[in-house]
Amino acid sequence: MSTKAPRGVRLVITLAGRRNAGKSSLINAITDQEIAIVSDVPGTTTDPVAKQYELLPLGPVTFYDTAGLDDVGELGELRIKATRKVLWRSDVAMVVVGKEGITDYEKEIIDNIRDLEIPFILVFNKCDLSAPSPEDIAFCRDNTIRFVTTSAKTGAEVDKLKETIIDIAPPEMKRDPVLAGDLIEEGDWVVCVVPIDLAAPKGRLILPQVQVLREILDCDAVAITVKEREIEEALSNLHRKPALVITDSQVVMSVAGDVPNDIPLTTFSTLFARYKGDLAKLVEGAKAIDTLEDGDTVLIGEACSHHAVADDIGRVKIPRWLSQYTGKDLKFEVYAGHDFPEDLEQFKLAIHCGSCMLNRTEMLRRIKECNRRGVPITNYGVAISKLQGVLDRVLAPFKLN
C-alpha cells in the first residue's frame, strides 16, 4: 500500500510520556525525517503531530507525537485531553521514558493504556545520557511490560524498536482485511450500484465505493458499475447472473425491488460494518429502533467533517426515515470526526456512519463503549436496511446465524 493510503486503513501508533522525554526526537529518529520540532524546552509539542510512514510488513501507519501528559495549567489540561483522544483511537502505544526514569506519571499512563487494552512498549530514551535503573528494569519485568532501551540522538536500537512495534501490533493489522473478497471468486461478476446525487462528491466516488471496487479487481472479478436507474437494464443485458450486487444504502429499497431474489444483495455500508466494526453487534443494536419513544435522543456519529447538503444522509434522511418508521417525536444530535460524546447515557440509540475515515480500533472502541454504557449502536447501512424492510436480505450473504 502506498503512503497515499486512506487514514482509516492506517495503523495508529502514539508516543506518550512526560514533557521533554524525547518523544519528538524519537519520532524523527524512527521516520528518519525532521517531522516534529525538537527543543530542550519542556512542552514544545502542544497539539498532536501526525507523521505518515510505511512500516513494512504492516504497511501504512501514522505516528502521533503528543503533548506531555504532565503538562500544567488550563492550556496544559486541554493538551492532555487532546493526547488522550489520540490514545483512544490508537492501535499501538509507546510510553517514552526520559532521564527521570519511571515515575508516577509513567505508571498512570501505563494504567490508562491498559484500561484501553492497547498493546504498548515502554521506551527508555536518552540511553546516551544514562542507562535505565535496575529498579525500572525490575518494574517492567515484574509487570510483564515489554521495553526497549534506545537513543533518539544516536539512533541506538531504533531498528529494534521498529521490530518490536511490528511484533506487538494487533493480529488483524498483519492480515489483509476483507470487504467483499470472501463473498466472490475469480471470474465472478459483481454489480455495484452507485447513485450520483447532491451528496456525491464532485468528480469522484466516495471512499467505500472506491475500496470495494479495488477489492473486486484484486480478486480478479469483474466490476460493473451503474446508477440505480440502470440496474434493471444492466441485469437483463448480462448473459449470466452476477455473484453479488452491492448498492448504496440510500437506494437499497428500490434496488432490492429490481434485483431478483436469487441474486445476493448487500450494501457498501453493511460491508464496512464488519470491515471496520462488529456486524453482529451493529445488527443487534438496530433492534432498539423498535423501542424508541417520544422525546428519546438519537446520536448520529459521523467519521468525517463535511458540509451538510440539503439531503444529507446522516443529518436529514436518516432522521426523517427514523421518525416516519417509529411515528415518534425524536431528537437527534450529531457528532463529527473524532468527537464522540462523553455523556453517552443520554442517548437511547447511536447510529454511526460506515466509518471509512476511522481506523478499525477506534470504531470497535466506540462500539465497546456504547455497549458498556448500555447504549445500543448500529450503523447507517444496517439501520437504513431495517427501516426500508430489507435487512434480512442485505444480511443474507454474511450467514450470521
Tab-separated table of C-alpha atoms in Angstrom:
chain	number	residue	atom	x	y	z
A	1	MET	CA	0.000	0.000	0.000
A	2	SER	CA	1.272	3.464	-0.745
A	3	THR	CA	1.793	6.409	1.541
A	4	LYS	CA	-1.387	7.803	-0.019
A	5	ALA	CA	-3.450	5.134	1.766
A	6	PRO	CA	-6.615	6.494	3.435
A	7	ARG	CA	-6.160	7.362	7.084
A	8	GLY	CA	-8.882	4.883	8.026
A	9	VAL	CA	-6.740	1.897	6.978
A	10	ARG	CA	-3.567	3.106	8.700
A	11	LEU	CA	-2.224	1.632	11.921
A	12	VAL	CA	-2.130	4.416	14.520
A	13	ILE	CA	0.975	4.437	16.735
A	14	THR	CA	1.038	7.042	19.502
A	15	LEU	CA	4.033	8.255	21.501
A	16	ALA	CA	3.033	9.298	25.016
A	17	GLY	CA	5.047	10.421	28.013
A	18	ARG	CA	6.189	13.333	30.115
A	19	ARG	CA	7.311	16.633	28.667
A	20	ASN	CA	10.885	16.576	27.433
A	21	ALA	CA	11.103	12.770	27.480
A	22	GLY	CA	12.300	12.956	23.884
A	23	LYS	CA	9.116	11.922	22.083
A	24	SER	CA	9.640	14.393	19.238
A	25	SER	CA	13.281	13.354	18.770
A	26	LEU	CA	12.235	9.711	18.806
A	27	ILE	CA	9.584	10.091	16.108
A	28	ASN	CA	12.164	11.890	13.955
A	29	ALA	CA	14.599	9.013	14.504
A	30	ILE	CA	12.015	6.362	13.673
A	31	THR	CA	10.932	8.028	10.437
A	32	ASP	CA	14.434	9.323	9.644
A	33	GLN	CA	12.916	12.738	8.942
A	34	GLU	CA	12.696	16.054	10.758
A	35	ILE	CA	8.951	15.975	11.359
A	36	ALA	CA	8.456	17.127	14.922
A	37	ILE	CA	10.004	20.284	16.403
A	38	VAL	CA	12.729	19.377	18.879
A	39	SER	CA	13.734	21.624	21.786
A	40	ASP	CA	15.201	21.351	25.268
A	41	VAL	CA	12.273	23.448	26.497
A	42	PRO	CA	9.595	21.220	28.089
A	43	GLY	CA	6.209	21.400	26.384
A	44	THR	CA	7.424	22.243	22.876
A	45	THR	CA	4.857	19.856	21.375
A	46	THR	CA	1.395	21.285	22.012
A	47	ASP	CA	-1.077	19.593	19.663
A	48	PRO	CA	-0.681	16.015	18.388
A	49	VAL	CA	1.571	15.902	15.309
A	50	ALA	CA	0.887	13.159	12.737
A	51	LYS	CA	3.504	11.571	10.513
A	52	GLN	CA	2.538	9.056	7.853
A	53	TYR	CA	5.087	6.332	7.292
A	54	GLU	CA	5.475	2.945	5.597
A	55	LEU	CA	6.391	0.337	8.220
A	56	LEU	CA	6.741	-2.968	6.434
A	57	PRO	CA	5.321	-5.569	6.665
A	58	LEU	CA	2.483	-3.718	8.431
A	59	GLY	CA	2.157	-1.237	5.578
A	60	PRO	CA	0.989	2.359	6.023
A	61	VAL	CA	0.999	3.691	9.574
A	62	THR	CA	0.560	7.055	11.278
A	63	PHE	CA	2.846	8.037	14.156
A	64	TYR	CA	1.431	10.621	16.576
A	65	ASP	CA	3.746	12.817	18.613
A	66	THR	CA	1.740	14.138	21.556
A	67	ALA	CA	1.942	16.768	24.268
A	68	GLY	CA	3.413	15.701	27.598
A	69	LEU	CA	0.908	14.174	29.993
A	70	ASP	CA	2.483	16.155	32.838
A	71	ASP	CA	1.596	19.482	31.201
A	72	VAL	CA	0.332	22.173	33.557
A	73	GLY	CA	-2.213	24.972	33.650
A	74	GLU	CA	-5.546	25.383	31.874
A	75	LEU	CA	-3.943	25.143	28.441
A	76	GLY	CA	-1.965	22.131	29.617
A	77	GLU	CA	-5.194	20.360	30.569
A	78	LEU	CA	-6.527	20.916	27.052
A	79	ARG	CA	-3.313	19.484	25.598
A	80	ILE	CA	-3.549	16.442	27.854
A	81	LYS	CA	-7.164	15.926	26.778
A	82	ALA	CA	-6.086	16.055	23.109
A	83	THR	CA	-3.396	13.461	23.807
A	84	ARG	CA	-5.882	11.135	25.457
A	85	LYS	CA	-8.244	11.460	22.491
A	86	VAL	CA	-5.424	10.283	20.224
A	87	LEU	CA	-4.713	7.353	22.555
A	88	TRP	CA	-8.383	6.412	22.366
A	89	ARG	CA	-8.009	5.599	18.672
A	90	SER	CA	-4.516	4.112	18.823
A	91	ASP	CA	-3.603	0.586	17.754
A	92	VAL	CA	-0.188	0.665	19.441
A	93	ALA	CA	1.281	2.989	22.081
A	94	MET	CA	4.838	3.825	23.025
A	95	VAL	CA	5.400	5.110	26.569
A	96	VAL	CA	8.561	7.185	26.293
A	97	VAL	CA	10.671	7.477	29.458
A	98	GLY	CA	13.281	10.213	29.799
A	99	LYS	CA	16.217	10.616	32.157
A	100	GLU	CA	13.881	10.840	35.174
A	101	GLY	CA	13.056	7.152	34.787
A	102	ILE	CA	9.685	5.603	35.585
A	103	THR	CA	7.727	7.979	37.810
A	104	ASP	CA	4.101	8.137	38.871
A	105	TYR	CA	3.326	9.877	35.551
A	106	GLU	CA	4.538	6.890	33.531
A	107	LYS	CA	2.692	4.468	35.799
A	108	GLU	CA	-0.540	6.429	35.316
A	109	ILE	CA	-0.049	6.404	31.533
A	110	ILE	CA	0.523	2.651	31.627
A	111	ASP	CA	-2.655	2.127	33.666
A	112	ASN	CA	-4.686	4.254	31.216
A	113	ILE	CA	-3.307	2.396	28.205
A	114	ARG	CA	-4.015	-0.968	29.799
A	115	ASP	CA	-7.575	0.137	30.567
A	116	LEU	CA	-7.952	0.846	26.842
A	117	GLU	CA	-6.457	-2.586	26.038
A	118	ILE	CA	-3.843	-1.065	23.727
A	119	PRO	CA	-0.654	-3.085	23.145
A	120	PHE	CA	2.301	-0.933	24.168
A	121	ILE	CA	6.068	-0.717	24.559
A	122	LEU	CA	7.945	1.195	27.225
A	123	VAL	CA	10.864	3.032	25.605
A	124	PHE	CA	13.812	4.095	27.732
A	125	ASN	CA	15.021	7.014	25.636
A	126	LYS	CA	18.237	9.019	26.061
A	127	CYS	CA	20.357	5.959	26.849
A	128	ASP	CA	23.308	8.009	25.614
A	129	LEU	CA	22.943	10.068	28.809
A	130	SER	CA	22.084	7.355	31.310
A	131	ALA	CA	21.025	3.725	31.391
A	132	PRO	CA	17.683	2.709	32.941
A	133	SER	CA	17.943	1.947	36.635
A	134	PRO	CA	17.794	-1.629	37.957
A	135	GLU	CA	14.561	-0.660	39.727
A	136	ASP	CA	12.941	0.435	36.447
A	137	ILE	CA	14.040	-2.756	34.691
A	138	ALA	CA	12.634	-4.777	37.579
A	139	PHE	CA	9.338	-2.841	37.385
A	140	CYS	CA	8.976	-3.755	33.698
A	141	ARG	CA	9.761	-7.405	34.266
A	142	ASP	CA	7.514	-7.686	37.330
A	143	ASN	CA	4.617	-6.170	35.369
A	144	THR	CA	5.317	-8.048	32.106
A	145	ILE	CA	5.986	-4.817	30.218
A	146	ARG	CA	7.978	-5.034	27.021
A	147	PHE	CA	10.705	-2.423	26.859
A	148	VAL	CA	13.423	-1.168	24.556
A	149	THR	CA	16.413	0.959	25.511
A	150	THR	CA	17.294	3.446	22.787
A	151	SER	CA	18.630	6.878	21.983
A	152	ALA	CA	16.894	9.163	19.532
A	153	LYS	CA	20.069	11.251	19.421
A	154	THR	CA	22.459	8.462	18.368
A	155	GLY	CA	19.924	6.136	16.721
A	156	ALA	CA	20.867	3.260	19.023
A	157	GLU	CA	18.361	0.381	18.889
A	158	VAL	CA	15.859	2.318	16.759
A	159	ASP	CA	15.619	-0.659	14.404
A	160	LYS	CA	14.917	-2.932	17.362
A	161	LEU	CA	12.150	-0.535	18.406
A	162	LYS	CA	10.551	-0.786	14.967
A	163	GLU	CA	10.739	-4.584	15.104
A	164	THR	CA	9.027	-4.565	18.493
A	165	ILE	CA	6.229	-2.337	17.173
A	166	ILE	CA	5.654	-4.815	14.349
A	167	ASP	CA	5.702	-7.714	16.788
A	168	ILE	CA	3.069	-6.327	19.183
A	169	ALA	CA	0.730	-4.894	16.527
A	170	PRO	CA	-2.812	-6.336	16.661
A	171	PRO	CA	-3.104	-9.563	14.619
A	172	GLU	CA	-5.771	-8.109	12.319
A	173	MET	CA	-3.312	-5.421	11.229
A	174	LYS	CA	-0.978	-8.135	9.985
A	175	ARG	CA	-3.679	-9.646	7.798
A	176	ASP	CA	-5.237	-8.237	4.674
A	177	PRO	CA	-8.715	-7.062	5.779
A	178	VAL	CA	-11.665	-8.218	3.716
A	179	LEU	CA	-14.587	-6.150	2.480
A	180	ALA	CA	-16.288	-8.383	-0.079
A	181	GLY	CA	-13.436	-10.669	-1.131
A	182	ASP	CA	-14.808	-13.677	0.757
A	183	LEU	CA	-18.179	-13.310	-0.983
A	184	ILE	CA	-16.855	-13.580	-4.538
A	185	GLU	CA	-14.448	-15.711	-6.555
A	186	GLU	CA	-12.132	-15.162	-9.511
A	187	GLY	CA	-14.108	-14.507	-12.677
A	188	ASP	CA	-17.348	-13.559	-10.877
A	189	TRP	CA	-19.342	-10.562	-11.996
A	190	VAL	CA	-20.241	-8.028	-9.321
A	191	VAL	CA	-22.664	-5.173	-9.930
A	192	CYS	CA	-22.095	-2.012	-7.892
A	193	VAL	CA	-24.970	0.463	-7.694
A	194	VAL	CA	-23.667	3.995	-7.187
A	195	PRO	CA	-26.196	6.856	-7.103
A	196	ILE	CA	-24.964	10.263	-8.198
A	197	ASP	CA	-26.949	12.752	-6.147
A	198	LEU	CA	-26.381	16.026	-4.313
A	199	ALA	CA	-24.329	14.266	-1.654
A	200	ALA	CA	-21.960	12.620	-4.132
A	201	PRO	CA	-18.502	14.288	-4.109
A	202	LYS	CA	-17.779	16.273	-7.245
A	203	GLY	CA	-15.784	14.359	-9.831
A	204	ARG	CA	-15.165	11.250	-7.739
A	205	LEU	CA	-16.715	8.361	-5.829
A	206	ILE	CA	-16.872	8.086	-2.060
A	207	LEU	CA	-14.158	6.071	-0.331
A	208	PRO	CA	-16.211	2.924	0.497
A	209	GLN	CA	-17.173	2.577	-3.168
A	210	VAL	CA	-13.578	3.045	-4.292
A	211	GLN	CA	-12.250	0.488	-1.809
A	212	VAL	CA	-14.866	-2.115	-2.745
A	213	LEU	CA	-14.212	-1.627	-6.459
A	214	ARG	CA	-10.488	-2.057	-5.879
A	215	GLU	CA	-11.040	-5.263	-3.911
A	216	ILE	CA	-13.238	-6.700	-6.656
A	217	LEU	CA	-10.424	-6.097	-9.136
A	218	ASP	CA	-7.854	-7.547	-6.731
A	219	CYS	CA	-9.977	-10.710	-6.622
A	220	ASP	CA	-9.778	-10.907	-10.443
A	221	ALA	CA	-13.539	-10.488	-10.626
A	222	VAL	CA	-15.439	-8.188	-12.989
A	223	ALA	CA	-16.915	-4.968	-11.561
A	224	ILE	CA	-19.909	-3.444	-13.308
A	225	THR	CA	-20.863	-0.011	-12.008
A	226	VAL	CA	-24.274	1.530	-12.650
A	227	LYS	CA	-26.637	4.106	-11.200
A	228	GLU	CA	-29.801	2.916	-9.507
A	229	ARG	CA	-31.990	3.726	-12.525
A	230	GLU	CA	-29.882	1.438	-14.710
A	231	ILE	CA	-29.734	-1.693	-12.550
A	232	GLU	CA	-32.710	-3.490	-14.109
A	233	GLU	CA	-31.468	-2.908	-17.665
A	234	ALA	CA	-27.913	-3.902	-16.721
A	235	LEU	CA	-29.059	-7.203	-15.235
A	236	SER	CA	-31.206	-8.016	-18.248
A	237	ASN	CA	-28.234	-7.499	-20.585
A	238	LEU	CA	-25.840	-9.745	-18.677
A	239	HIS	CA	-25.541	-13.225	-20.113
A	240	ARG	CA	-25.137	-14.712	-16.624
A	241	LYS	CA	-26.187	-13.803	-13.112
A	242	PRO	CA	-23.805	-11.696	-11.054
A	243	ALA	CA	-22.396	-13.311	-7.942
A	244	LEU	CA	-23.291	-10.236	-5.918
A	245	VAL	CA	-24.979	-6.844	-6.138
A	246	ILE	CA	-23.664	-4.113	-3.828
A	247	THR	CA	-25.713	-0.955	-3.531
A	248	ASP	CA	-25.559	2.370	-1.756
A	249	SER	CA	-27.841	2.142	1.280
A	250	GLN	CA	-29.856	5.210	0.290
A	251	VAL	CA	-31.402	3.371	-2.668
A	252	VAL	CA	-31.464	-0.129	-1.188
A	253	MET	CA	-35.254	-0.474	-1.265
A	254	SER	CA	-35.618	0.366	-4.949
A	255	VAL	CA	-32.600	-1.745	-5.889
A	256	ALA	CA	-33.939	-4.694	-3.886
A	257	GLY	CA	-37.115	-4.470	-5.936
A	258	ASP	CA	-35.151	-4.604	-9.192
A	259	VAL	CA	-32.750	-7.389	-8.247
A	260	PRO	CA	-34.226	-10.934	-8.350
A	261	ASN	CA	-34.247	-12.732	-5.009
A	262	ASP	CA	-31.858	-15.425	-6.239
A	263	ILE	CA	-29.066	-12.838	-6.646
A	264	PRO	CA	-27.245	-11.990	-3.374
A	265	LEU	CA	-27.602	-8.335	-2.406
A	266	THR	CA	-25.929	-6.174	0.223
A	267	THR	CA	-24.803	-2.580	0.745
A	268	PHE	CA	-21.458	-0.788	0.888
A	269	SER	CA	-22.189	0.349	4.433
A	270	THR	CA	-23.005	-3.186	5.583
A	271	LEU	CA	-19.671	-4.372	4.193
A	272	PHE	CA	-17.993	-1.634	6.205
A	273	ALA	CA	-19.966	-2.627	9.307
A	274	ARG	CA	-17.893	-5.788	9.548
A	275	TYR	CA	-14.710	-4.401	7.913
A	276	LYS	CA	-14.393	-1.604	10.459
A	277	GLY	CA	-16.545	-2.859	13.317
A	278	ASP	CA	-18.631	-5.774	14.562
A	279	LEU	CA	-21.510	-6.565	12.207
A	280	ALA	CA	-23.321	-8.858	14.648
A	281	LYS	CA	-23.357	-6.215	17.395
A	282	LEU	CA	-24.446	-3.500	14.976
A	283	VAL	CA	-27.312	-5.695	13.798
A	284	GLU	CA	-28.282	-6.360	17.413
A	285	GLY	CA	-28.192	-2.615	18.096
A	286	ALA	CA	-30.656	-1.949	15.282
A	287	LYS	CA	-33.356	-3.795	17.228
A	288	ALA	CA	-33.526	-0.783	19.562
A	289	ILE	CA	-35.181	1.181	16.759
A	290	ASP	CA	-38.419	-0.627	17.608
A	291	THR	CA	-38.244	0.503	21.256
A	292	LEU	CA	-37.836	4.259	20.720
A	293	GLU	CA	-40.336	6.547	22.437
A	294	ASP	CA	-41.370	10.200	22.169
A	295	GLY	CA	-38.623	12.514	23.380
A	296	ASP	CA	-35.792	9.983	23.016
A	297	THR	CA	-32.467	11.330	21.741
A	298	VAL	CA	-30.595	9.525	18.968
A	299	LEU	CA	-26.872	10.025	18.405
A	300	ILE	CA	-25.729	10.371	14.777
A	301	GLY	CA	-22.000	9.607	14.554
A	302	GLU	CA	-20.055	10.837	11.531
A	303	ALA	CA	-16.418	9.850	10.990
A	304	CYS	CA	-15.650	12.868	8.837
A	305	SER	CA	-16.464	16.549	8.954
A	306	HIS	CA	-18.261	17.784	5.855
A	307	HIS	CA	-20.587	20.488	4.647
A	308	ALA	CA	-24.130	19.204	5.063
A	309	VAL	CA	-26.212	19.389	1.892
A	310	ALA	CA	-29.975	19.673	1.651
A	311	ASP	CA	-30.459	15.892	1.537
A	312	ASP	CA	-27.607	14.853	3.858
A	313	ILE	CA	-27.796	11.163	4.714
A	314	GLY	CA	-26.966	11.419	8.427
A	315	ARG	CA	-28.488	14.786	9.254
A	316	VAL	CA	-31.598	14.753	7.071
A	317	LYS	CA	-32.540	11.402	5.543
A	318	ILE	CA	-31.946	9.035	8.460
A	319	PRO	CA	-33.736	11.303	10.990
A	320	ARG	CA	-36.660	11.605	8.550
A	321	TRP	CA	-36.871	7.863	7.846
A	322	LEU	CA	-36.490	7.007	11.534
A	323	SER	CA	-39.249	9.399	12.563
A	324	GLN	CA	-41.536	8.058	9.839
A	325	TYR	CA	-40.818	4.432	10.761
A	326	THR	CA	-41.359	4.865	14.504
A	327	GLY	CA	-44.040	7.526	14.390
A	328	LYS	CA	-42.319	9.112	17.387
A	329	ASP	CA	-41.134	12.642	18.130
A	330	LEU	CA	-37.391	12.031	18.343
A	331	LYS	CA	-34.415	14.293	18.986
A	332	PHE	CA	-31.103	13.972	17.127
A	333	GLU	CA	-27.570	15.087	17.968
A	334	VAL	CA	-24.673	14.886	15.507
A	335	TYR	CA	-21.020	14.344	16.451
A	336	ALA	CA	-18.484	14.516	13.626
A	337	GLY	CA	-14.873	13.496	13.113
A	338	HIS	CA	-13.043	12.186	16.171
A	339	ASP	CA	-15.512	13.896	18.520
A	340	PHE	CA	-17.629	11.413	20.440
A	341	PRO	CA	-19.843	12.307	23.400
A	342	GLU	CA	-18.712	11.571	26.929
A	343	ASP	CA	-22.286	11.574	28.263
A	344	LEU	CA	-23.462	8.603	26.196
A	345	GLU	CA	-26.135	7.669	28.706
A	346	GLN	CA	-28.403	10.472	27.409
A	347	PHE	CA	-28.870	8.590	24.115
A	348	LYS	CA	-31.341	5.778	23.522
A	349	LEU	CA	-29.607	4.743	20.296
A	350	ALA	CA	-26.425	5.534	18.382
A	351	ILE	CA	-26.368	5.331	14.582
A	352	HIS	CA	-22.859	5.525	13.156
A	353	CYS	CA	-21.683	6.065	9.600
A	354	GLY	CA	-19.646	3.418	7.775
A	355	SER	CA	-16.503	4.813	9.480
A	356	CYS	CA	-14.380	4.807	6.341
A	357	MET	CA	-12.320	7.661	7.849
A	358	LEU	CA	-11.758	5.918	11.208
A	359	ASN	CA	-9.397	3.047	11.819
A	360	ARG	CA	-10.932	-0.212	12.992
A	361	THR	CA	-9.607	0.205	16.523
A	362	GLU	CA	-11.457	3.478	17.071
A	363	MET	CA	-14.712	2.131	15.663
A	364	LEU	CA	-14.515	-1.028	17.789
A	365	ARG	CA	-13.769	1.103	20.830
A	366	ARG	CA	-16.845	3.234	20.125
A	367	ILE	CA	-18.973	0.105	19.837
A	368	LYS	CA	-17.491	-1.307	23.041
A	369	GLU	CA	-18.004	1.951	24.935
A	370	CYS	CA	-21.633	2.226	23.815
A	371	ASN	CA	-22.267	-1.379	24.869
A	372	ARG	CA	-20.528	-0.788	28.214
A	373	ARG	CA	-22.742	2.241	28.873
A	374	GLY	CA	-25.928	0.439	27.839
A	375	VAL	CA	-26.458	2.364	24.579
A	376	PRO	CA	-27.423	0.242	21.542
A	377	ILE	CA	-25.338	1.121	18.471
A	378	THR	CA	-25.848	0.357	14.805
A	379	ASN	CA	-24.594	1.872	11.554
A	380	TYR	CA	-26.131	3.712	8.625
A	381	GLY	CA	-26.363	0.721	6.297
A	382	VAL	CA	-27.873	-1.660	8.818
A	383	ALA	CA	-30.310	0.958	10.144
A	384	ILE	CA	-31.468	2.056	6.691
A	385	SER	CA	-31.988	-1.539	5.550
A	386	LYS	CA	-34.123	-2.179	8.631
A	387	LEU	CA	-36.132	0.989	8.114
A	388	GLN	CA	-36.707	0.040	4.470
A	389	GLY	CA	-37.736	-3.531	5.356
A	390	VAL	CA	-34.896	-5.321	3.544
A	391	LEU	CA	-32.432	-6.044	6.373
A	392	ASP	CA	-32.770	-9.828	6.243
A	393	ARG	CA	-31.960	-9.845	2.563
A	394	VAL	CA	-28.997	-7.484	2.924
A	395	LEU	CA	-27.541	-9.666	5.695
A	396	ALA	CA	-28.101	-12.985	3.904
A	397	PRO	CA	-24.661	-13.096	2.187
A	398	PHE	CA	-22.891	-13.000	5.565
A	399	LYS	CA	-24.619	-16.027	7.132
A	400	LEU	CA	-24.643	-14.525	10.634
A	401	ASN	CA	-26.856	-17.234	12.114
